[in-house]
Amino acid sequence: MSLSDSRPYHHGDLRRALISAAHDLLEVEGPDALSLRAVAREAGVSPAAPYHHFKDKGELLAAVADQGFADLGEDLRKILEGTASPADRIGAMGAAYVSFAVRRRPLYRVMIATSRTRDQPPAPGSTHSDVVGLMRSVIAETSGPGATDEDIDLANMAAWAFIHGLADLTTFRILEPVIIRLGGGDAFTRAVMEHLRVIVVRPPG
Amino acid sequence: MSLSDSRPYHHGDLRRALISAAHDLLEVEGPDALSLRAVAREAGVSPAAPYHHFKDKGELLAAVADQGFADLGEDLRKILEGTASPADRIGAMGAAYVSFAVRRRPLYRVMIATSRTRDQPPAPGSTHSDVVGLMRSVIAETSGPGATDEDIDLANMAAWAFIHGLADLTTFRILEPVIIRLGGGDAFTRAVMEHLRVIVVRPPG
DNA sequence: TGTACATCAGTGAACGCGCGTTCACTGATGTAC
DNA sequence: TGTACATCAGTGAACGCGCGTTCACTGATGTAC
């Protein structure tokens, strides 16, 4: 009499369960293990069952990414609530972003992969557009009165490129000793960040 | 009487041909298409033939990455030879790096993937260590007398994280219109780079 | 110069694998009367 | 309250696919005598 014997024929909330199973799989097995079949297996359901909730594998992945952006947004919001000083907010947010991307790297990879091929901006109100807006607003805070929207956009991309790249750099095995020596991933992030400055309006000349 | 009819039983330089076939495949079909079988097919040879030159798929990939680093190093060197002014060298090199990563994105991905899991520094004299050294030396050029080796290392990582992230950002489909509006990938790279500055020795305070 | 033979670098068939997806199906649920 | 029936959400077997790798093999090459 296993657990699965007692599960009713109809699951009740399989859609949510599949997304959650995918997250678990990502954390335990990595992104290469994220097949539709594996997700179904993890959720204790037949390989065909997901097709009643997702058109295809891509749609499941999109839902997984969406949940990921929700989690990331929550992390960033929490950090920003605890950081009042405008001077500290960019750094604090960057560090939180990197921390998320490193701690949940396989999930982050899925999030990025689904974003990469998107040809529309994320829908207003979506978890993704929420994160984008949050980052842009923090960049905008530090901009002087002369900054145009394009200045802010470009500075935002610069900041994003940096933390995105830094998150990736942090997962290189060869850097492990350096990171340990500095006292862990967050300290490493902070140390590297010290060597780059976001400039929202470029200094004259 | 096809070309393959006239090919001799022994290829002569299959190792090099396989690496070159892999590069072609990457450019035409993308990194997901880079299977050992596909490479053999592209080279006009049976699926078992590569095993006489590479222990397994990983070893072929490593050779492909190695060739990639050679190409990247050549690009960087060429740019630096044409850029004497120390103030311009970081930017010029960064732009060349991003340009390489974008133009040859699938190859760049293979290069990064093989680097990620490496647990030894690239062997001195290897194409990879050559690129790393080149970048570090350019960063070191801009450092004042108070900079320690660790300062330079961290600034180097900061710069690398930025251009690596920027290269990735540039391939997001959603940014296509922005890039076109700015006048192409190089202009975009330059515009974004304007908003971030490498600081080798942090200003006091 | 000729020949036996070891070695090298190919072939092609086969292995087991996991994948995404489809199919006909069936058990469970809800609704109309 | 009971019943027929549509609909929903599962099952499990099967499809074709391409993969990495192994195997016994064979054709070509080079070397010793």
Short mmCIF file of C-alpha atoms (C1' of nucleotides) in Angstrom, two decimals:
data_model
loop_
_atom_site.label_atom_id
_atom_site.label_comp_id
_atom_site.label_asym_id
_atom_site.label_seq_id
_atom_site.Cartn_x
_atom_site.Cartn_y
_atom_site.Cartn_z
CA MET A 1 0.00 0.00 0.00
CA SER A 2 2.28 2.76 -1.27
CA LEU A 3 1.52 6.44 -1.26
CA SER A 4 0.68 6.30 -4.92
CA ASP A 5 -1.93 3.62 -4.20
CA SER A 6 -3.81 6.10 -2.08
CA ARG A 7 -3.62 8.92 -4.61
CA PRO A 8 -7.00 9.34 -6.26
CA TYR A 9 -7.32 8.86 -9.98
CA HIS A 10 -7.81 12.56 -10.47
CA HIS A 11 -4.98 14.53 -9.04
CA GLY A 12 -6.79 17.74 -8.28
CA ASP A 13 -3.96 20.18 -8.88
CA LEU A 14 -1.67 18.49 -11.32
CA ARG A 15 -0.68 21.66 -13.13
CA ARG A 16 0.80 23.17 -10.03
CA ALA A 17 2.26 19.83 -8.99
CA LEU A 18 4.06 19.50 -12.33
CA ILE A 19 5.62 22.93 -12.05
CA SER A 20 6.75 22.15 -8.54
CA ALA A 21 8.10 18.76 -9.61
CA ALA A 22 10.05 20.49 -12.36
CA HIS A 23 11.60 22.86 -9.82
CA ASP A 24 12.59 19.94 -7.61
CA LEU A 25 14.08 18.08 -10.54
CA LEU A 26 16.05 21.11 -11.62
CA GLU A 27 17.55 21.50 -8.20
CA VAL A 28 18.43 17.86 -7.77
CA GLU A 29 19.33 16.74 -11.28
CA GLY A 30 20.14 19.89 -13.20
CA PRO A 31 18.69 21.36 -16.36
CA ASP A 32 19.67 18.53 -18.65
CA ALA A 33 17.43 16.18 -16.71
CA LEU A 34 14.38 18.35 -17.22
CA SER A 35 12.41 16.23 -19.67
CA LEU A 36 8.65 16.09 -19.80
CA ARG A 37 8.80 12.43 -18.96
CA ALA A 38 11.02 13.02 -15.96
CA VAL A 39 8.70 15.70 -14.66
CA ALA A 40 5.71 13.39 -15.02
CA ARG A 41 7.65 10.64 -13.27
CA GLU A 42 8.60 12.99 -10.46
CA ALA A 43 4.96 13.97 -10.06
CA GLY A 44 3.97 10.29 -10.00
CA VAL A 45 1.90 10.46 -13.12
CA SER A 46 1.98 8.89 -16.58
CA PRO A 47 4.04 10.50 -19.38
CA ALA A 48 0.89 11.55 -21.19
CA ALA A 49 -0.78 13.26 -18.25
CA PRO A 50 1.00 16.64 -18.62
CA TYR A 51 -0.57 17.08 -22.04
CA HIS A 52 -3.88 17.78 -20.36
CA HIS A 53 -2.32 20.86 -18.77
CA PHE A 54 0.36 22.03 -21.19
CA LYS A 55 0.30 22.13 -24.95
CA ASP A 56 3.86 20.86 -25.14
CA LYS A 57 7.16 20.85 -23.32
CA GLY A 58 7.79 24.50 -24.12
CA GLU A 59 4.64 25.57 -22.37
CA LEU A 60 5.62 23.70 -19.23
CA LEU A 61 9.05 25.31 -19.32
CA ALA A 62 7.46 28.73 -19.68
CA ALA A 63 5.36 28.09 -16.59
CA VAL A 64 8.44 26.96 -14.68
CA ALA A 65 10.27 30.13 -15.72
CA ASP A 66 7.31 32.24 -14.72
CA GLN A 67 7.35 30.78 -11.23
CA GLY A 68 11.09 31.41 -11.14
CA PHE A 69 10.66 35.07 -11.90
CA ALA A 70 8.09 35.27 -9.14
CA ASP A 71 10.62 33.87 -6.68
CA LEU A 72 13.35 36.18 -7.91
CA GLY A 73 11.06 39.20 -7.67
CA GLU A 74 10.25 38.27 -4.12
CA ASP A 75 13.95 38.07 -3.22
CA LEU A 76 14.69 41.45 -4.78
CA ARG A 77 11.72 43.13 -3.16
CA LYS A 78 12.69 41.80 0.23
CA ILE A 79 16.23 43.14 -0.11
CA LEU A 80 15.06 46.53 -1.29
CA GLU A 81 12.61 46.86 1.59
CA GLY A 82 15.53 46.44 3.95
CA THR A 83 17.81 48.87 2.13
CA ALA A 84 16.76 52.48 2.37
CA SER A 85 19.97 54.26 1.38
CA PRO A 86 19.85 54.90 -2.36
CA ALA A 87 23.61 54.52 -2.58
CA ASP A 88 23.38 50.93 -1.34
CA ARG A 89 20.37 49.80 -3.30
CA ILE A 90 22.06 49.00 -6.60
CA GLY A 91 24.70 46.91 -4.89
CA ALA A 92 22.25 45.17 -2.61
CA MET A 93 19.98 44.28 -5.47
CA GLY A 94 22.84 43.11 -7.64
CA ALA A 95 24.11 40.88 -4.87
CA ALA A 96 20.64 39.44 -4.29
CA TYR A 97 20.25 38.80 -8.01
CA VAL A 98 23.58 37.02 -8.24
CA SER A 99 22.78 35.04 -5.13
CA PHE A 100 19.52 33.84 -6.62
CA ALA A 101 21.11 32.93 -9.93
CA VAL A 102 23.86 30.99 -8.21
CA ARG A 103 21.74 29.24 -5.59
CA ARG A 104 19.16 28.22 -8.16
CA ARG A 105 21.31 28.06 -11.19
CA PRO A 106 19.44 25.39 -13.17
CA LEU A 107 16.18 27.24 -12.66
CA TYR A 108 17.85 30.50 -13.60
CA ARG A 109 19.10 28.92 -16.79
CA VAL A 110 15.58 27.90 -17.73
CA MET A 111 14.39 31.43 -17.01
CA ILE A 112 17.06 32.92 -19.23
CA ALA A 113 16.56 30.38 -21.98
CA THR A 114 12.86 31.10 -22.23
CA SER A 115 13.51 34.84 -22.16
CA ARG A 116 16.10 34.67 -24.87
CA THR A 117 13.74 33.58 -27.62
CA ARG A 118 10.84 35.73 -26.57
CA ASP A 119 10.01 38.30 -29.21
CA GLN A 120 7.53 40.34 -27.20
CA PRO A 121 8.28 42.26 -24.03
CA PRO A 122 6.98 40.38 -20.99
CA ALA A 123 3.31 41.13 -20.48
CA PRO A 124 2.62 43.95 -18.01
CA GLY A 125 1.80 42.45 -14.66
CA SER A 126 3.71 39.25 -15.39
CA THR A 127 6.32 38.05 -12.93
CA HIS A 128 9.01 38.72 -15.50
CA SER A 129 8.02 42.29 -16.25
CA ASP A 130 7.84 42.81 -12.51
CA VAL A 131 11.52 41.93 -12.10
CA VAL A 132 12.52 44.04 -15.09
CA GLY A 133 10.61 47.03 -13.71
CA LEU A 134 12.11 46.62 -10.28
CA MET A 135 15.65 46.69 -11.64
CA ARG A 136 15.00 49.62 -13.88
CA SER A 137 13.51 51.65 -11.07
CA VAL A 138 16.54 51.11 -8.87
CA ILE A 139 18.81 52.27 -11.67
CA ALA A 140 16.56 55.25 -12.27
CA GLU A 141 16.85 56.28 -8.62
CA THR A 142 20.53 57.01 -9.03
CA SER A 143 20.16 59.03 -12.20
CA GLY A 144 20.62 62.75 -12.24
CA PRO A 145 18.13 65.18 -13.74
CA GLY A 146 19.90 65.11 -17.11
CA ALA A 147 19.29 61.43 -17.69
CA THR A 148 17.07 60.48 -20.59
CA ASP A 149 14.99 57.33 -20.70
CA GLU A 150 17.55 55.87 -23.05
CA ASP A 151 20.35 56.63 -20.61
CA ILE A 152 18.47 54.75 -17.95
CA ASP A 153 17.70 51.86 -20.27
CA LEU A 154 21.31 51.51 -21.30
CA ALA A 155 22.57 51.77 -17.74
CA ASN A 156 20.02 49.17 -16.77
CA MET A 157 21.29 46.84 -19.46
CA ALA A 158 24.85 47.47 -18.35
CA ALA A 159 23.99 46.60 -14.78
CA TRP A 160 22.04 43.56 -15.83
CA ALA A 161 24.81 42.35 -18.15
CA PHE A 162 27.26 42.64 -15.29
CA ILE A 163 25.30 40.75 -12.66
CA HIS A 164 24.19 38.17 -15.18
CA GLY A 165 27.76 37.59 -16.25
CA LEU A 166 28.96 37.60 -12.68
CA ALA A 167 26.42 34.97 -11.74
CA ASP A 168 27.75 32.80 -14.51
CA LEU A 169 31.36 33.44 -13.63
CA THR A 170 30.65 32.41 -10.06
CA THR A 171 29.73 28.90 -11.13
CA PHE A 172 33.09 28.21 -12.75
CA ARG A 173 34.68 25.42 -10.80
CA ILE A 174 38.12 26.92 -11.18
CA LEU A 175 37.06 29.89 -9.07
CA GLU A 176 35.99 27.81 -6.10
CA PRO A 177 39.22 28.36 -4.15
CA VAL A 178 39.07 32.11 -4.74
CA ILE A 179 35.48 32.25 -3.58
CA ILE A 180 36.23 30.22 -0.49
CA ARG A 181 39.22 32.38 0.32
CA LEU A 182 37.10 35.51 0.13
CA GLY A 183 34.50 34.01 2.43
CA GLY A 184 31.78 32.67 0.15
CA GLY A 185 29.74 33.63 -2.87
CA ASP A 186 28.25 36.82 -1.47
CA ALA A 187 31.62 38.16 -0.41
CA PHE A 188 33.02 37.28 -3.82
CA THR A 189 30.16 39.10 -5.53
CA ARG A 190 30.72 42.15 -3.38
CA ALA A 191 34.45 42.12 -3.96
CA VAL A 192 34.07 41.94 -7.72
CA MET A 193 31.33 44.56 -7.72
CA GLU A 194 33.70 46.98 -6.03
CA HIS A 195 35.60 47.16 -9.28
CA LEU A 196 32.82 48.27 -11.54
CA ARG A 197 30.60 51.31 -11.26
CA VAL A 198 27.28 51.99 -12.93
CA ILE A 199 27.25 55.38 -14.58
CA VAL A 200 23.77 56.51 -15.43
CA VAL A 201 24.69 59.79 -16.99
CA ARG A 202 28.14 59.76 -18.40
CA PRO A 203 30.45 62.42 -17.08
CA PRO A 204 31.00 65.26 -19.55
CA GLY A 205 34.01 64.77 -21.81
CA MET B 1 31.07 9.34 -59.15
CA SER B 2 30.51 11.57 -56.16
CA LEU B 3 33.24 13.33 -54.23
CA SER B 4 33.01 10.73 -51.51
CA ASP B 5 33.67 7.99 -54.07
CA SER B 6 37.02 9.52 -54.77
CA ARG B 7 37.95 10.02 -51.13
CA PRO B 8 40.61 7.49 -50.15
CA TYR B 9 39.88 4.97 -47.45
CA HIS B 10 42.25 6.69 -45.13
CA HIS B 11 41.39 10.30 -44.66
CA GLY B 12 44.81 11.65 -43.86
CA ASP B 13 43.84 14.42 -41.47
CA LEU B 14 40.57 13.34 -39.97
CA ARG B 15 41.24 14.85 -36.58
CA ARG B 16 41.50 18.35 -37.98
CA ALA B 17 38.62 17.67 -40.37
CA LEU B 18 36.38 16.67 -37.49
CA ILE B 19 37.13 19.82 -35.52
CA SER B 20 36.47 21.90 -38.59
CA ALA B 21 33.25 19.99 -39.30
CA ALA B 22 32.16 20.67 -35.74
CA HIS B 23 32.76 24.39 -36.21
CA ASP B 24 30.72 24.38 -39.41
CA LEU B 25 27.91 22.48 -37.75
CA LEU B 26 27.86 24.86 -34.84
CA GLU B 27 27.54 27.83 -37.12
CA VAL B 28 24.86 26.34 -39.31
CA GLU B 29 22.81 24.25 -36.90
CA GLY B 30 23.58 25.57 -33.44
CA PRO B 31 24.98 23.92 -30.34
CA ASP B 32 22.12 21.48 -29.85
CA ALA B 33 22.97 19.83 -33.15
CA LEU B 34 26.54 19.14 -32.13
CA SER B 35 26.44 15.38 -31.68
CA LEU B 36 29.33 13.10 -32.38
CA ARG B 37 27.28 11.39 -35.05
CA ALA B 38 26.43 14.68 -36.72
CA VAL B 39 30.07 15.70 -36.75
CA ALA B 40 31.05 12.39 -38.32
CA ARG B 41 28.27 12.77 -40.87
CA GLU B 42 29.41 16.30 -41.69
CA ALA B 43 32.95 15.04 -42.19
CA GLY B 44 31.66 12.26 -44.45
CA VAL B 45 32.80 9.47 -42.22
CA SER B 46 31.19 6.65 -40.25
CA PRO B 47 29.92 7.26 -36.69
CA ALA B 48 32.70 5.13 -35.25
CA ALA B 49 35.55 6.85 -37.02
CA PRO B 50 35.98 9.73 -34.52
CA TYR B 51 36.85 7.23 -31.83
CA HIS B 52 40.21 6.69 -33.46
CA HIS B 53 41.04 10.34 -32.74
CA PHE B 54 39.09 11.24 -29.62
CA LYS B 55 38.45 9.21 -26.50
CA ASP B 56 34.86 10.34 -26.37
CA LYS B 57 32.57 13.22 -27.21
CA GLY B 58 33.98 15.37 -24.43
CA GLU B 59 37.45 15.19 -25.87
CA LEU B 60 36.21 16.34 -29.26
CA LEU B 61 34.36 19.22 -27.63
CA ALA B 62 37.51 20.22 -25.79
CA ALA B 63 39.41 20.32 -29.05
CA VAL B 64 36.69 22.43 -30.62
CA ALA B 65 36.83 24.85 -27.69
CA ASP B 66 40.58 25.01 -27.92
CA GLN B 67 40.39 26.05 -31.54
CA GLY B 68 37.77 28.61 -30.55
CA PHE B 69 40.08 30.18 -28.00
CA ALA B 70 42.78 30.34 -30.64
CA ASP B 71 40.43 32.28 -32.91
CA LEU B 72 39.33 34.58 -30.11
CA GLY B 73 42.92 35.25 -29.09
CA GLU B 74 43.74 36.17 -32.66
CA ASP B 75 40.84 38.66 -32.77
CA LEU B 76 41.87 40.27 -29.50
CA ARG B 77 45.51 40.50 -30.47
CA LYS B 78 44.65 42.11 -33.76
CA ILE B 79 42.52 44.77 -32.07
CA LEU B 80 45.16 45.52 -29.46
CA GLU B 81 47.85 45.90 -32.08
CA GLY B 82 45.74 48.61 -33.66
CA THR B 83 44.97 50.40 -30.41
CA ALA B 84 47.91 52.13 -28.81
CA SER B 85 46.18 54.48 -26.41
CA PRO B 86 45.91 52.76 -23.04
CA ALA B 87 42.64 54.54 -22.34
CA ASP B 88 41.03 52.92 -25.36
CA ARG B 89 42.41 49.43 -24.99
CA ILE B 90 39.95 48.08 -22.43
CA GLY B 91 36.99 49.25 -24.44
CA ALA B 92 38.40 48.05 -27.73
CA MET B 93 39.17 44.64 -26.34
CA GLY B 94 35.78 44.36 -24.67
CA ALA B 95 34.03 45.25 -27.89
CA ALA B 96 36.08 42.71 -29.83
CA TYR B 97 35.32 40.04 -27.24
CA VAL B 98 31.59 40.72 -27.39
CA SER B 99 31.70 40.78 -31.14
CA PHE B 100 33.34 37.37 -31.24
CA ALA B 101 30.90 35.89 -28.74
CA VAL B 102 27.93 37.22 -30.68
CA ARG B 103 29.15 36.39 -34.17
CA ARG B 104 30.12 32.89 -33.17
CA ARG B 105 27.71 32.36 -30.36
CA PRO B 106 27.31 28.57 -30.58
CA LEU B 107 31.06 28.11 -30.61
CA TYR B 108 31.41 30.55 -27.73
CA ARG B 109 28.89 28.53 -25.77
CA VAL B 110 30.94 25.40 -26.24
CA MET B 111 34.04 27.26 -25.13
CA ILE B 112 32.32 28.48 -21.98
CA ALA B 113 30.74 25.13 -21.24
CA THR B 114 34.05 23.33 -21.36
CA SER B 115 35.69 26.02 -19.23
CA ARG B 116 32.99 25.88 -16.62
CA THR B 117 33.72 22.38 -15.46
CA ARG B 118 37.48 22.62 -15.70
CA ASP B 119 39.09 22.27 -12.29
CA GLN B 120 42.62 23.20 -13.31
CA PRO B 121 43.74 26.56 -14.65
CA PRO B 122 44.28 26.33 -18.42
CA ALA B 123 47.75 24.98 -19.14
CA PRO B 124 50.37 27.67 -19.74
CA GLY B 125 50.82 28.13 -23.46
CA SER B 126 47.32 26.87 -24.25
CA THR B 127 45.04 28.97 -26.38
CA HIS B 128 42.77 29.48 -23.39
CA SER B 129 45.45 30.69 -21.02
CA ASP B 130 46.63 32.96 -23.80
CA VAL B 131 43.27 34.75 -23.89
CA VAL B 132 43.09 34.97 -20.12
CA GLY B 133 46.57 36.45 -19.97
CA LEU B 134 45.81 38.96 -22.69
CA MET B 135 42.79 40.25 -20.85
CA ARG B 136 44.53 40.45 -17.54
CA SER B 137 47.43 42.37 -19.00
CA VAL B 138 45.13 44.99 -20.48
CA ILE B 139 43.42 45.44 -17.14
CA ALA B 140 46.80 45.65 -15.43
CA GLU B 141 47.87 48.44 -17.77
CA THR B 142 45.28 50.79 -16.31
CA SER B 143 46.12 50.06 -12.70
CA GLY B 144 47.93 52.57 -10.54
CA PRO B 145 50.99 51.77 -8.47
CA GLY B 146 48.84 50.89 -5.43
CA ALA B 147 47.09 47.99 -7.10
CA THR B 148 47.74 44.56 -5.71
CA ASP B 149 47.59 41.39 -7.76
CA GLU B 150 44.26 40.65 -6.16
CA ASP B 151 42.93 44.05 -7.18
CA ILE B 152 43.88 43.31 -10.73
CA ASP B 153 42.41 39.82 -10.58
CA LEU B 154 39.12 41.09 -9.25
CA ALA B 155 38.95 43.93 -11.74
CA ASN B 156 39.69 41.42 -14.46
CA MET B 157 36.82 39.24 -13.32
CA ALA B 158 34.56 42.26 -13.17
CA ALA B 159 35.45 43.21 -16.71
CA TRP B 160 35.07 39.66 -17.90
CA ALA B 161 31.72 39.23 -16.16
CA PHE B 162 30.50 42.37 -17.85
CA ILE B 163 31.48 41.55 -21.40
CA HIS B 164 30.42 37.95 -20.99
CA GLY B 165 27.02 39.04 -19.74
CA LEU B 166 26.77 41.70 -22.41
CA ALA B 167 27.47 39.16 -25.11
CA ASP B 168 24.64 37.06 -23.81
CA LEU B 169 22.29 40.00 -23.47
CA THR B 170 22.97 40.94 -27.07
CA THR B 171 21.49 37.67 -28.31
CA PHE B 172 18.10 38.29 -26.72
CA ARG B 173 15.64 38.55 -29.54
CA ILE B 174 13.67 41.22 -27.74
CA LEU B 175 16.62 43.59 -28.03
CA GLU B 176 16.86 43.34 -31.80
CA PRO B 177 14.98 46.57 -32.45
CA VAL B 178 17.11 48.47 -29.95
CA ILE B 179 20.29 47.15 -31.50
CA ILE B 180 19.14 48.03 -34.98
CA ARG B 181 18.13 51.50 -33.88
CA LEU B 182 21.57 52.09 -32.40
CA GLY B 183 23.23 50.97 -35.60
CA GLY B 184 24.19 47.34 -35.02
CA GLY B 185 25.77 45.13 -32.42
CA ASP B 186 29.05 46.98 -32.10
CA ALA B 187 27.34 50.32 -31.56
CA PHE B 188 25.06 48.71 -29.00
CA THR B 189 28.03 47.24 -27.16
CA ARG B 190 29.76 50.61 -27.12
CA ALA B 191 26.64 52.40 -25.94
CA VAL B 192 26.11 50.00 -23.06
CA MET B 193 29.79 50.03 -22.13
CA GLU B 194 29.61 53.78 -21.72
CA HIS B 195 27.56 53.20 -18.61
CA LEU B 196 29.99 51.05 -16.70
CA ARG B 197 33.55 51.80 -15.70
CA VAL B 198 36.25 49.41 -14.61
CA ILE B 199 37.91 50.57 -11.41
CA VAL B 200 41.13 48.78 -10.76
CA VAL B 201 41.97 50.44 -7.50
CA ARG B 202 38.91 51.64 -5.71
CA PRO B 203 38.90 55.31 -4.91
CA PRO B 204 39.60 56.01 -1.23
CA GLY B 205 36.49 56.28 0.92
"C1'" DT C 1 63.00 -5.60 -55.24
"C1'" DG C 2 59.69 -8.67 -53.09
"C1'" DT C 3 57.17 -10.41 -49.49
"C1'" DA C 4 55.25 -11.40 -44.86
"C1'" DC C 5 53.15 -9.23 -41.42
"C1'" DA C 6 52.01 -5.78 -37.76
"C1'" DT C 7 49.68 -1.68 -37.24
"C1'" DC C 8 46.76 1.99 -38.32
"C1'" DA C 9 42.38 4.09 -39.59
"C1'" DG C 10 38.53 3.21 -41.53
"C1'" DT C 11 33.41 0.54 -42.00
"C1'" DG C 12 28.68 -0.67 -40.91
"C1'" DA C 13 25.69 -2.99 -37.99
"C1'" DA C 14 24.09 -3.27 -33.58
"C1'" DC C 15 23.37 -2.20 -28.44
"C1'" DG C 16 20.38 0.13 -25.14
"C1'" DC C 17 18.72 4.49 -23.92
"C1'" DG C 18 15.51 8.32 -23.06
"C1'" DC C 19 13.11 11.45 -25.42
"C1'" DG C 20 8.45 14.10 -27.13
"C1'" DT C 21 4.27 12.99 -28.62
"C1'" DT C 22 -0.01 10.40 -30.01
"C1'" DC C 23 -3.55 7.09 -29.45
"C1'" DA C 24 -7.48 4.55 -27.93
"C1'" DC C 25 -8.89 3.74 -23.63
"C1'" DT C 26 -11.15 4.29 -18.90
"C1'" DG C 27 -12.25 5.91 -14.34
"C1'" DA C 28 -14.26 9.88 -11.94
"C1'" DT C 29 -17.03 13.83 -11.76
"C1'" DG C 30 -20.70 16.98 -12.55
"C1'" DT C 31 -25.04 18.23 -14.58
"C1'" DA C 32 -29.86 17.99 -16.66
"C1'" DC C 33 -33.95 16.07 -16.09
"C1'" DT D 1 -33.37 11.11 -5.03
"C1'" DG D 2 -32.04 8.54 -9.10
"C1'" DT D 3 -30.27 8.05 -13.47
"C1'" DA D 4 -28.39 8.92 -18.16
"C1'" DC D 5 -24.83 11.02 -20.17
"C1'" DA D 6 -21.26 14.50 -21.44
"C1'" DT D 7 -16.96 15.96 -20.07
"C1'" DC D 8 -12.78 15.96 -17.73
"C1'" DA D 9 -8.33 14.05 -16.39
"C1'" DG D 10 -6.10 10.28 -16.03
"C1'" DT D 11 -3.63 5.48 -18.09
"C1'" DG D 12 -0.33 2.64 -20.56
"C1'" DA D 13 1.33 1.11 -24.77
"C1'" DA D 14 3.31 2.45 -28.82
"C1'" DC D 15 5.45 5.53 -32.58
"C1'" DG D 16 9.82 7.06 -34.55
"C1'" DC D 17 13.87 9.47 -33.49
"C1'" DG D 18 18.78 10.46 -32.67
"C1'" DC D 19 22.03 9.69 -29.48
"C1'" DG D 20 26.93 7.73 -27.57
"C1'" DT D 21 29.34 3.87 -27.78
"C1'" DT D 22 31.02 -0.93 -28.90
"C1'" DC D 23 32.05 -4.65 -31.88
"C1'" DA D 24 34.09 -7.64 -35.26
"C1'" DC D 25 35.60 -6.56 -39.50
"C1'" DT D 26 38.61 -4.88 -43.47
"C1'" DG D 27 41.29 -2.03 -46.48
"C1'" DA D 28 45.59 0.60 -46.65
"C1'" DT D 29 50.10 1.55 -45.13
"C1'" DG D 30 54.68 0.97 -43.45
"C1'" DT D 31 58.49 -1.83 -41.97
"C1'" DA D 32 61.85 -5.83 -41.35
"C1'" DC D 33 64.18 -9.00 -43.66
#
